[in-house]
PDB file of C-alpha atoms in Angstrom:
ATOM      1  CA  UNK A 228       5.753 -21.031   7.181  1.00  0.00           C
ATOM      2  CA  UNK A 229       5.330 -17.794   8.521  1.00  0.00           C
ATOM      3  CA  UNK A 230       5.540 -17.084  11.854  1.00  0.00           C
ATOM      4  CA  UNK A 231       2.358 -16.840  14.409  1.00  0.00           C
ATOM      5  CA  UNK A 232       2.381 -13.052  14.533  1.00  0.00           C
ATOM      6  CA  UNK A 233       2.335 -12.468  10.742  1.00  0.00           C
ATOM      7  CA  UNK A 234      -0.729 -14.872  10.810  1.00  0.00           C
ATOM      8  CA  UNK A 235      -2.247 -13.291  13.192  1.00  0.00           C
ATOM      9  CA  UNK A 236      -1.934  -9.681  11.741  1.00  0.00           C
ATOM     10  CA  UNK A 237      -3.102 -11.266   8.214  1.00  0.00           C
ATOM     11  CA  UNK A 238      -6.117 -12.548   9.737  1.00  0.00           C
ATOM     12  CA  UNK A 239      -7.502  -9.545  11.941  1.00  0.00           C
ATOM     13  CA  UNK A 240      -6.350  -7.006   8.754  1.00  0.00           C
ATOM     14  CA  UNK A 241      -8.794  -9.759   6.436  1.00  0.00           C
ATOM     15  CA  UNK A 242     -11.351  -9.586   9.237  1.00  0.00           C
ATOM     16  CA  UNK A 243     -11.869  -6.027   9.591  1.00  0.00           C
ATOM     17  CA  UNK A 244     -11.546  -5.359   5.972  1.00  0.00           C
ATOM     18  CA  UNK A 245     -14.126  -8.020   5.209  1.00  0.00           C
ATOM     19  CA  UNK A 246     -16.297  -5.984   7.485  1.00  0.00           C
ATOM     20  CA  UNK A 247     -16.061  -2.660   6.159  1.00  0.00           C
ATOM     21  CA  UNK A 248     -17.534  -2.907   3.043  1.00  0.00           C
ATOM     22  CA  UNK A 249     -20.481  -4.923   3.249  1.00  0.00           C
ATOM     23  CA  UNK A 250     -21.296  -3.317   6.317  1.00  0.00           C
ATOM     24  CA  UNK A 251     -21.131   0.347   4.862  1.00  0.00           C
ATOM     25  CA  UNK A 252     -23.499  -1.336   1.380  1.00  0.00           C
ATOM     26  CA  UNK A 253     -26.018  -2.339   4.156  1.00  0.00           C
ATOM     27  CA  UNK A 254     -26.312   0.527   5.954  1.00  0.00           C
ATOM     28  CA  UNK A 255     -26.257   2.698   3.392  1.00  0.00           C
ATOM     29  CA  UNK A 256     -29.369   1.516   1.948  1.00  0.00           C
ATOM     30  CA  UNK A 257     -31.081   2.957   5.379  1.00  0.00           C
ATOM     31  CA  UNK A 258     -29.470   6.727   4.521  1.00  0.00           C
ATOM     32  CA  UNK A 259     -30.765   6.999   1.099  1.00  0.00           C
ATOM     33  CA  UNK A 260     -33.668   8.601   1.849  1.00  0.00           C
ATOM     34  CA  UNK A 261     -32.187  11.441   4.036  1.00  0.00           C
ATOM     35  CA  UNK A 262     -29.012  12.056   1.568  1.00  0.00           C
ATOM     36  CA  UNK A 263     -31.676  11.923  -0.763  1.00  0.00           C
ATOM     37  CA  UNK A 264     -33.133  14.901   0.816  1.00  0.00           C
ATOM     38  CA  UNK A 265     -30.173  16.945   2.005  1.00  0.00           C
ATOM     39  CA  UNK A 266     -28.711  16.532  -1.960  1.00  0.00           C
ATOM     40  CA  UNK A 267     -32.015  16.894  -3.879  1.00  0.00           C
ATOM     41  CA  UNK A 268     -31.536  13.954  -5.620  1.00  0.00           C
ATOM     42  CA  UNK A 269     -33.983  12.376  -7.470  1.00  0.00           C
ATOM     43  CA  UNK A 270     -35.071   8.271  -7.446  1.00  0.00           C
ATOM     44  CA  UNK A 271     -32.807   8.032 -10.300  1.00  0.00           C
ATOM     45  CA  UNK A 272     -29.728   9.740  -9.138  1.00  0.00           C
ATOM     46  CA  UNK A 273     -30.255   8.436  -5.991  1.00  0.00           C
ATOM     47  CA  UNK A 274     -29.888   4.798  -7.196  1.00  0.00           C
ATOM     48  CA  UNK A 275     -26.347   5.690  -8.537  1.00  0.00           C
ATOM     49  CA  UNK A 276     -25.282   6.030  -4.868  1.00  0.00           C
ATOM     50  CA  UNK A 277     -24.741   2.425  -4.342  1.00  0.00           C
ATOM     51  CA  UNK A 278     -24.229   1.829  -8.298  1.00  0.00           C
ATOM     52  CA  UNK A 279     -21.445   3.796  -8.524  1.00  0.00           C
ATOM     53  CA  UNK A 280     -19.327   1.749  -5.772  1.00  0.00           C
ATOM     54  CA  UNK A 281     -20.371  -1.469  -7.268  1.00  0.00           C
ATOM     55  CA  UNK A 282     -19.610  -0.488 -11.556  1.00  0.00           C
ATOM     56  CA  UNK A 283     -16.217   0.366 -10.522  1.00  0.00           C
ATOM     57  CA  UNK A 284     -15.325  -2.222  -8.213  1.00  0.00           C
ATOM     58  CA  UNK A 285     -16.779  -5.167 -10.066  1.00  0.00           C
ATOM     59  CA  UNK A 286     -15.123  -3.734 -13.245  1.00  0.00           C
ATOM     60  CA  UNK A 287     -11.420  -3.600 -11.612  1.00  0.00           C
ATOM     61  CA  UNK A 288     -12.098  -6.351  -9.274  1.00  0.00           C
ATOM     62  CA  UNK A 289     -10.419  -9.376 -11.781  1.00  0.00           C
ATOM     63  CA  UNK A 290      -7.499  -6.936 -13.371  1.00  0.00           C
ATOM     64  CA  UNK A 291      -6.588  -5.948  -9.642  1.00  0.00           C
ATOM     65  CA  UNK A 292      -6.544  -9.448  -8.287  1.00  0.00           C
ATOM     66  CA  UNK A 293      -3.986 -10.446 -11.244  1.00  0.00           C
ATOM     67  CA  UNK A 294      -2.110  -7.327 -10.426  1.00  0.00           C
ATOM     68  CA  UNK A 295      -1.797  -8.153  -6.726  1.00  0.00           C
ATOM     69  CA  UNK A 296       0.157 -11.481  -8.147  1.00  0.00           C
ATOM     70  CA  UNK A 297       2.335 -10.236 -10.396  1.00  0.00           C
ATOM     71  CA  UNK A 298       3.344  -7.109  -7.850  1.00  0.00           C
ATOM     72  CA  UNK A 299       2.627  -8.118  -4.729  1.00  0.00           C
ATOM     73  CA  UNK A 300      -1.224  -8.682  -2.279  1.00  0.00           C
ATOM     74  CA  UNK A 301      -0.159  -7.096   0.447  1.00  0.00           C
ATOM     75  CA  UNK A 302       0.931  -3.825  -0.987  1.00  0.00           C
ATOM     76  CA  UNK A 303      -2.601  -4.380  -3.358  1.00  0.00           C
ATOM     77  CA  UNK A 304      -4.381  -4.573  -0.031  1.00  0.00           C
ATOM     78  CA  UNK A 305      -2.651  -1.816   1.901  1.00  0.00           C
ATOM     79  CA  UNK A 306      -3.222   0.232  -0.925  1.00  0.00           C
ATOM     80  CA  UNK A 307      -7.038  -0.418  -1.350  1.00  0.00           C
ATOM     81  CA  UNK A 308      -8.059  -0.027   2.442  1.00  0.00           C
ATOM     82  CA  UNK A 309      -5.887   3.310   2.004  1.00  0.00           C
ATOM     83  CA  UNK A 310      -7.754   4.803  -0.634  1.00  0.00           C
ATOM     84  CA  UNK A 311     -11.440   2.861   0.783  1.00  0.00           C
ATOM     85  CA  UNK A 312     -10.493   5.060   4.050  1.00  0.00           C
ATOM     86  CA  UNK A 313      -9.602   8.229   2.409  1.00  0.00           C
ATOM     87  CA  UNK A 314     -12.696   8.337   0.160  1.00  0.00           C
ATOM     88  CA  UNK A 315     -15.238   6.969   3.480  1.00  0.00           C
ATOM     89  CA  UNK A 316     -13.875  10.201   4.867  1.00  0.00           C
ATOM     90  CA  UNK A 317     -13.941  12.447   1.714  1.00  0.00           C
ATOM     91  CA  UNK A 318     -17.654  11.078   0.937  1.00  0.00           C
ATOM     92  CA  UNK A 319     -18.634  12.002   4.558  1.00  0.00           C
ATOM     93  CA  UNK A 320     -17.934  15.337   3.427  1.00  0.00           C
ATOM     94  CA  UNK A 321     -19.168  15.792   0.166  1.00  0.00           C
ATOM     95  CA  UNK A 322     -20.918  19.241  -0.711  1.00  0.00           C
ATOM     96  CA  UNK A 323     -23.360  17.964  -3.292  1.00  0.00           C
ATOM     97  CA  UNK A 324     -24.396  14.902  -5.167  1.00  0.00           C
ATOM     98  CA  UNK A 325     -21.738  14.980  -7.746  1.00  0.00           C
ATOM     99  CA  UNK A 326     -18.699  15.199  -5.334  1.00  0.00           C
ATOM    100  CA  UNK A 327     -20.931  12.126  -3.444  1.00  0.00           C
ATOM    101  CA  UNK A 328     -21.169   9.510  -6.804  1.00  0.00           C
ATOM    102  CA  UNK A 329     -17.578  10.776  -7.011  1.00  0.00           C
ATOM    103  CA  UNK A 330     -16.107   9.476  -4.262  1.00  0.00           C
ATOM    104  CA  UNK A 331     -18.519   6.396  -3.991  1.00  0.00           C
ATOM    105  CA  UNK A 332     -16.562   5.740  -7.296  1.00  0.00           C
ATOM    106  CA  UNK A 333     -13.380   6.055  -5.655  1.00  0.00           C
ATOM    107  CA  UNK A 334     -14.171   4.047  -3.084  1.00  0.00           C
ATOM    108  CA  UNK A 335     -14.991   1.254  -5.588  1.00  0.00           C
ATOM    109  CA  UNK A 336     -11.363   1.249  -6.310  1.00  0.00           C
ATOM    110  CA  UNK A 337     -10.944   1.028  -2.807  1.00  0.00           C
ATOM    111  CA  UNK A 338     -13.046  -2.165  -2.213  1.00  0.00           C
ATOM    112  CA  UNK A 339     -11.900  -4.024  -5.639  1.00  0.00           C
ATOM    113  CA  UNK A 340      -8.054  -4.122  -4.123  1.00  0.00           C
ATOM    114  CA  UNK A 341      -9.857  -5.073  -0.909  1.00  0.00           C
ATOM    115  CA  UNK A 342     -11.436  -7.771  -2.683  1.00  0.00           C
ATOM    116  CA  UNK A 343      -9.084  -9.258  -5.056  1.00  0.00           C
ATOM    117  CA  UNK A 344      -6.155  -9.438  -2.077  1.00  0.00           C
ATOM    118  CA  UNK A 345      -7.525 -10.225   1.520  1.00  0.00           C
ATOM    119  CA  UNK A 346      -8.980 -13.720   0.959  1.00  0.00           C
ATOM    120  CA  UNK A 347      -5.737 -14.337  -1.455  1.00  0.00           C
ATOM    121  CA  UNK A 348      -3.555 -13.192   1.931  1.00  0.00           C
ATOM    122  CA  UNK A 349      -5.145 -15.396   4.237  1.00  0.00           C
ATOM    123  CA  UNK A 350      -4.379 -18.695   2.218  1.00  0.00           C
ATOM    124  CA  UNK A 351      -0.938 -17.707   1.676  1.00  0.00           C
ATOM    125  CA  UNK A 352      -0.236 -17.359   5.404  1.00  0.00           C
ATOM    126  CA  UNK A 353      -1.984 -20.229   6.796  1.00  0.00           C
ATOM    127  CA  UNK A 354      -1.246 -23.804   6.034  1.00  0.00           C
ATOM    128  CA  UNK A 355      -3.788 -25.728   4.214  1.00  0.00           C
ATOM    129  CA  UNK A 356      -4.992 -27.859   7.221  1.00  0.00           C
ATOM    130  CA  UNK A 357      -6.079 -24.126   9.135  1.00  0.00           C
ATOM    131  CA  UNK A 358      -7.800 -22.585   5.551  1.00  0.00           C
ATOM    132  CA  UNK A 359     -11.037 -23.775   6.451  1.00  0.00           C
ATOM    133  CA  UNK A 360     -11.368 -22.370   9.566  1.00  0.00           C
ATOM    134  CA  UNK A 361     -10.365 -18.572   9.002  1.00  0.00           C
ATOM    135  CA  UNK A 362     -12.104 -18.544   5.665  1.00  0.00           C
ATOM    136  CA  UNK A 363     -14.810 -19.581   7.605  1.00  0.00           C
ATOM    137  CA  UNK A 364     -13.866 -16.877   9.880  1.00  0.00           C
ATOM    138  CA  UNK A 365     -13.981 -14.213   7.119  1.00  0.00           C
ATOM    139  CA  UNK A 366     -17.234 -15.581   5.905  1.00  0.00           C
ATOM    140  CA  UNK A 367     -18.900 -14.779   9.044  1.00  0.00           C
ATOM    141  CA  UNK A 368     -17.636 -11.397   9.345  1.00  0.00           C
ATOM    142  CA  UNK A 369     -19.014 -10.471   5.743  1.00  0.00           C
ATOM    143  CA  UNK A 370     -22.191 -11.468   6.974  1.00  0.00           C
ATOM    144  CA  UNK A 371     -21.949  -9.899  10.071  1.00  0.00           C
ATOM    145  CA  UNK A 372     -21.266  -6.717   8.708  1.00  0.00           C
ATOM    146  CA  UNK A 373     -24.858  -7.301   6.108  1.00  0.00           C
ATOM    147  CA  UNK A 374     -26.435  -7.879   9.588  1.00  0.00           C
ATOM    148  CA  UNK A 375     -25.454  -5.195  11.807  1.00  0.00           C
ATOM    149  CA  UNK A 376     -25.403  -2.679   8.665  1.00  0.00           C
ATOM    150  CA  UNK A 377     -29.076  -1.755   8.649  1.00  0.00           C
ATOM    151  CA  UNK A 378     -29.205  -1.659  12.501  1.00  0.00           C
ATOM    152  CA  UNK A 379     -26.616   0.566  13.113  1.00  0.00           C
ATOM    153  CA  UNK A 380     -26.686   2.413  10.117  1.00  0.00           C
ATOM    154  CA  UNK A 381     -30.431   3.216  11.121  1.00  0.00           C
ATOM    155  CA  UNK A 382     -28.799   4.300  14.384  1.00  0.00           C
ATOM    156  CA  UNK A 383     -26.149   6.460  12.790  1.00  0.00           C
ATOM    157  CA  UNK A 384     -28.572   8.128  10.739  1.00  0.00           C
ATOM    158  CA  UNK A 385     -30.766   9.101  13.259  1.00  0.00           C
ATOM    159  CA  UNK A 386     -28.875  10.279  15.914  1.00  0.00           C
ATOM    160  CA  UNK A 387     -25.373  12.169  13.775  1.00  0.00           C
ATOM    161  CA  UNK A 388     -27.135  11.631  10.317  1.00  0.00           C
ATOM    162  CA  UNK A 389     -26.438  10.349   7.184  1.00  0.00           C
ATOM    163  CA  UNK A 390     -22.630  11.199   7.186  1.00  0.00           C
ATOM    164  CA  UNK A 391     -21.742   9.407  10.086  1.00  0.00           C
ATOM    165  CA  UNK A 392     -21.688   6.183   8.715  1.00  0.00           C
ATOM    166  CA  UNK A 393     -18.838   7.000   6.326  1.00  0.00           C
ATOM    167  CA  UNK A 394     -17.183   8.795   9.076  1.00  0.00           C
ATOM    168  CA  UNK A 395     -17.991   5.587  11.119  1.00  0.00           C
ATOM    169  CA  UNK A 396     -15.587   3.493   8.949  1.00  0.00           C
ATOM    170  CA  UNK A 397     -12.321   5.457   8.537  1.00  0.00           C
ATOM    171  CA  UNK A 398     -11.135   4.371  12.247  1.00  0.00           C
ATOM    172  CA  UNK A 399     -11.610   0.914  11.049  1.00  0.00           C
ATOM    173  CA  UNK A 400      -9.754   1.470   8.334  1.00  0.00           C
ATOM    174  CA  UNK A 401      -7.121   3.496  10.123  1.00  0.00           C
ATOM    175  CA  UNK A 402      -7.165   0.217  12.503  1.00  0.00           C
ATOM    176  CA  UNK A 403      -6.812  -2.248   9.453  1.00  0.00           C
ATOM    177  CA  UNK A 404      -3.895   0.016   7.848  1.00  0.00           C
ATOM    178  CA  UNK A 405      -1.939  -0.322  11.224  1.00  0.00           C
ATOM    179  CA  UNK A 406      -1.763  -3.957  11.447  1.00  0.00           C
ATOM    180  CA  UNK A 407      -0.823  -4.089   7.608  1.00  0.00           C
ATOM    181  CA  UNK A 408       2.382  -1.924   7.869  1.00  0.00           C
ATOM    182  CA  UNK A 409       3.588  -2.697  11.593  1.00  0.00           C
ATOM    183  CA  UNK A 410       2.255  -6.298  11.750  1.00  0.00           C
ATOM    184  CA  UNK A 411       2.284  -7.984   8.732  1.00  0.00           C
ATOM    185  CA  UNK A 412       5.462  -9.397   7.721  1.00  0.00           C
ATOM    186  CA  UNK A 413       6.691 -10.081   4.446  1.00  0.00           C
ATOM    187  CA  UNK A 414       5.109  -9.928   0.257  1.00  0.00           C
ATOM    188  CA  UNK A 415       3.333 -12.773  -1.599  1.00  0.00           C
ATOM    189  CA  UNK A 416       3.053 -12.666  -5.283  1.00  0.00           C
ATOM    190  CA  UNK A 417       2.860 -16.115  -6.843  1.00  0.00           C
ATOM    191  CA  UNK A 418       3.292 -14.488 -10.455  1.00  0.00           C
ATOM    192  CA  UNK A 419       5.673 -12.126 -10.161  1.00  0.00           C
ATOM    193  CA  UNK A 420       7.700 -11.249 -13.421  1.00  0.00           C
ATOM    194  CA  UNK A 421       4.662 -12.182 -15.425  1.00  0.00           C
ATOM    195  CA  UNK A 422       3.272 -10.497 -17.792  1.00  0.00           C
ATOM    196  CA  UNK A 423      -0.089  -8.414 -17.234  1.00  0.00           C
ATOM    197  CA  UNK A 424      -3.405  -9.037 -19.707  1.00  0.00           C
ATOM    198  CA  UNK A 425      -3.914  -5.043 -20.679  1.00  0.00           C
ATOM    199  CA  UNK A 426      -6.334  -6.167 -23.677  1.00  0.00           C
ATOM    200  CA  UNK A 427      -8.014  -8.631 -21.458  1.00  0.00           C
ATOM    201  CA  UNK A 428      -8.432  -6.500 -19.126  1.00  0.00           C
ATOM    202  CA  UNK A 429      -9.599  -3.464 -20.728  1.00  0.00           C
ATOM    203  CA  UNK A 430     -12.479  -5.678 -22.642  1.00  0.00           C
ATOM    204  CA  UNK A 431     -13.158  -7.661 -19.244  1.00  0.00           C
ATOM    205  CA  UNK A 432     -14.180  -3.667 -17.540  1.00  0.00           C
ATOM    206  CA  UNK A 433     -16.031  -2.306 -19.797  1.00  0.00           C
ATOM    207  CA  UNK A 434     -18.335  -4.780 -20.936  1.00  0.00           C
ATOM    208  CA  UNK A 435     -18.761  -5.299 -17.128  1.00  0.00           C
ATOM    209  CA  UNK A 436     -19.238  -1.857 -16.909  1.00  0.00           C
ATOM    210  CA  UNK A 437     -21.598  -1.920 -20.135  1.00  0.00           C
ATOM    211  CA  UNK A 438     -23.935  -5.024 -18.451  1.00  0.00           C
ATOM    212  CA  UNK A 439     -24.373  -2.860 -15.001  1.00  0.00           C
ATOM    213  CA  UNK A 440     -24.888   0.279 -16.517  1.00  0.00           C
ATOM    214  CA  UNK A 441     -27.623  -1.352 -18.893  1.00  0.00           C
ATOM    215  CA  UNK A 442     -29.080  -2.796 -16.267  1.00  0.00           C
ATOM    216  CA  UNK A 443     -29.690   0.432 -14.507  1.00  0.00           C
ATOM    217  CA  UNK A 444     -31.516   1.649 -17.809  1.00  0.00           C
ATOM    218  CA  UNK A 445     -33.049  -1.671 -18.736  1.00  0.00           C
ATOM    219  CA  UNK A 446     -36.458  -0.012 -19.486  1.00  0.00           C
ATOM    220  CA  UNK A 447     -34.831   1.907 -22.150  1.00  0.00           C
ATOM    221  CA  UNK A 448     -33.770   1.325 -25.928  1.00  0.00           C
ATOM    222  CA  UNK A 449     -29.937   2.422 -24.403  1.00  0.00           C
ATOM    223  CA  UNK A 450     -30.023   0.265 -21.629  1.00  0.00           C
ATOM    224  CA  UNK A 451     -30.884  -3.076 -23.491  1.00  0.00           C
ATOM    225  CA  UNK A 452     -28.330  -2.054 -26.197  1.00  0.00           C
ATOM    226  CA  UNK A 453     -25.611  -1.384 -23.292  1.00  0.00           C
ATOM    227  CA  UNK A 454     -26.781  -5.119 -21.762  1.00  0.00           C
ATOM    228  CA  UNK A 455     -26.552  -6.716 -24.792  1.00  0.00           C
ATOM    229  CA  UNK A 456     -22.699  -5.068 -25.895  1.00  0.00           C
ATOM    230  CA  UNK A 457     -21.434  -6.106 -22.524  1.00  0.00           C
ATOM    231  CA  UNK A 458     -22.776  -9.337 -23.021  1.00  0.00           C
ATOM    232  CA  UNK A 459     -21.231  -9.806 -26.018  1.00  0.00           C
ATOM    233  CA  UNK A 460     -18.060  -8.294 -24.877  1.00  0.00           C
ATOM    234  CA  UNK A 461     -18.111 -10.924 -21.900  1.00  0.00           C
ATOM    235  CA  UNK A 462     -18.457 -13.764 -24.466  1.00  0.00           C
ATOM    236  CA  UNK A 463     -15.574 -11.996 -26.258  1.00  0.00           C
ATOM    237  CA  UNK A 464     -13.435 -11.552 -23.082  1.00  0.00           C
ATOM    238  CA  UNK A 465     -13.479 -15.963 -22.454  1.00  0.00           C
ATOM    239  CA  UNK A 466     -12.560 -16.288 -26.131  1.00  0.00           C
ATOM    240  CA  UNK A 467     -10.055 -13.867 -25.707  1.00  0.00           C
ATOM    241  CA  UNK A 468      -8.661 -15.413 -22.341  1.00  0.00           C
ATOM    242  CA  UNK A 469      -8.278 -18.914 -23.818  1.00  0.00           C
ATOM    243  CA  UNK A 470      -5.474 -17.916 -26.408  1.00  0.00           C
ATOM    244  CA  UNK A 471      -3.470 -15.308 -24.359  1.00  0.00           C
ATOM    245  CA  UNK A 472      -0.071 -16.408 -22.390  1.00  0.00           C
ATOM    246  CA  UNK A 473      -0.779 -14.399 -19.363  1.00  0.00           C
ATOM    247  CA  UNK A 474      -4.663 -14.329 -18.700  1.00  0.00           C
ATOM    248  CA  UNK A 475      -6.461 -12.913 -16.289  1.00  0.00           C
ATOM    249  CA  UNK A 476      -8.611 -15.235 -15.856  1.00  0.00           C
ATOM    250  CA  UNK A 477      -7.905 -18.770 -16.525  1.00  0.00           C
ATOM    251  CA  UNK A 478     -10.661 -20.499 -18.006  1.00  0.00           C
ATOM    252  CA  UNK A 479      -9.104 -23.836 -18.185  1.00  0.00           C
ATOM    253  CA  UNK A 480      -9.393 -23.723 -13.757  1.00  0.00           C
ATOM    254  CA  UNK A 481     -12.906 -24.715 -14.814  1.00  0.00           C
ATOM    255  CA  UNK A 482     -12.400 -27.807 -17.273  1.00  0.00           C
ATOM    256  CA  UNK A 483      -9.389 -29.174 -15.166  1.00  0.00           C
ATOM    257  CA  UNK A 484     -10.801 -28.511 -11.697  1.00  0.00           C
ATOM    258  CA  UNK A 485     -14.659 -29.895 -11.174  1.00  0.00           C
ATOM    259  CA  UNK A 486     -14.735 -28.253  -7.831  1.00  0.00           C
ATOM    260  CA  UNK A 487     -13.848 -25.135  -8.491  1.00  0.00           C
ATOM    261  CA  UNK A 488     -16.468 -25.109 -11.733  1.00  0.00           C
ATOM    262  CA  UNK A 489     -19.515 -26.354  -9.596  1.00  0.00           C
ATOM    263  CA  UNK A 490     -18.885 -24.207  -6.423  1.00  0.00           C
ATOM    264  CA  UNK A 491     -18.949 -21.406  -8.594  1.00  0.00           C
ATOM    265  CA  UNK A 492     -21.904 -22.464 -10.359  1.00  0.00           C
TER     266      UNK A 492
END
């Protein structure tokens, strides 16, 4: 069992990274209109702004989680509020819309290793008689940050402007790296010296990628194609998953474990 401190560090490192990123999706929803402005960007563009986060880290978010087994969470998770901080601060600067979707992007990166580890951290540290309470814990501050997102984003915005509210979040960050690398002790990967899903993993993104991206052009001829190929892909990607050694995702977690199937249905 690890010791109190390591626990400790685990949780408020899960905490405040379970804060960042919903909290920066919320309130950047108030700042569209006035990056909007300042970038020229058009209805269109503009929608990429919070698409471009969510593509990439919904795309990497299963073949990161398998990495952080095989290799280790904690250096997953160190390495994902790392490059969430760097590219809050980079986007804060960003000279045009371009350099903007960019590091949105990048940030995506940033919040899939966020993701796929800090949850997984927590129930490796605690015992399963204290799970219930900190996930609870970490439930609450996702929703915490949804709440206070508009509010003070609206705040941010008004008073510094739109760019504050990235620069807002790299002390957080900066905050969350610190208890990682001077607080939290020791590594946890339950499948290390497995073997990684590359095929898997590849077909799992880009159909992902294919379904979000269609769904951003569904009025057109290209977008319903785009839905329909990731769809297919997806349907591909469980076939596929069922007959490989090392999976990424384990489909048979839903036919042995009736739990698990409904409270993700």
């Amino acid at each position: 069992m690890p010791p109190n401190s390591t626990r400790r560090a685990a949780l408020i490192a899960s905490l405040l990274s379970a804060f960042l990123t919903p909290f920066m999706a919320s309130a950047l929803n108030i700042a569209l209109p006035s990056i909007g402005r300042e970038m020229s960007m058009s209805a269109v563009a503009l929608s990429w702004v919070a698409t471009s986060f969510l593509l990439v880290a919904a795309a990497l978010q299963l073949p990161v989680g398998r990495l952080a087994d095989i290799y280790g969470r904690k250096r997953v998770f160190t390495y994902g509020v790392a490059i969430f901080t760097v590219a809050s601060l980079l986007t804060g600067l960003a000279p045009n819309a371009a350099s903007l979707l960019a590091c949105r992007a990048l940030q995506g990166v940033g919040g899939a290793m966020i993701f796929g580890t800090g949850v997984a951290i927590l129930t490796s540290v605690f015992p399963l008689q204290e799970r219930g309470r900190v996930l609870g814990m970490n439930v609450a501050t996702v929703y915490l940050g949804l709440s206070l997102g508009p509010f003070l984003g609206g705040l941010l915005t008004q008073q510094f402007g739109w760019r504050s509210i990235f620069f807002a979040t790299v002390p957080l960050g900066g905050i969350t790296l610190a208890f990682v690398l001077w607080q939290l002790e020791g590594e946890w990967a339950e499948a290390r010296g497995e073997g990684f899903d590359l095929v898997g993993s590849a077909i799992y993104s880009l159909s992902l990628a294919a379904v979000l991206f269609g769904f951003s052009r569904l009025a057109t001829l290209l977008g319903m194609g785009m839905v329909a190929l990731g769809a297919a892909g997806i349907i591909g990607f469980l076939a596929w998953e069922t007959r490989v050694a090392s999976p990424i995702f384990d489909i048979r977690l839903f036919r042995r474990n009736q739990a698990f199937l409904f409270s993700n249905l």
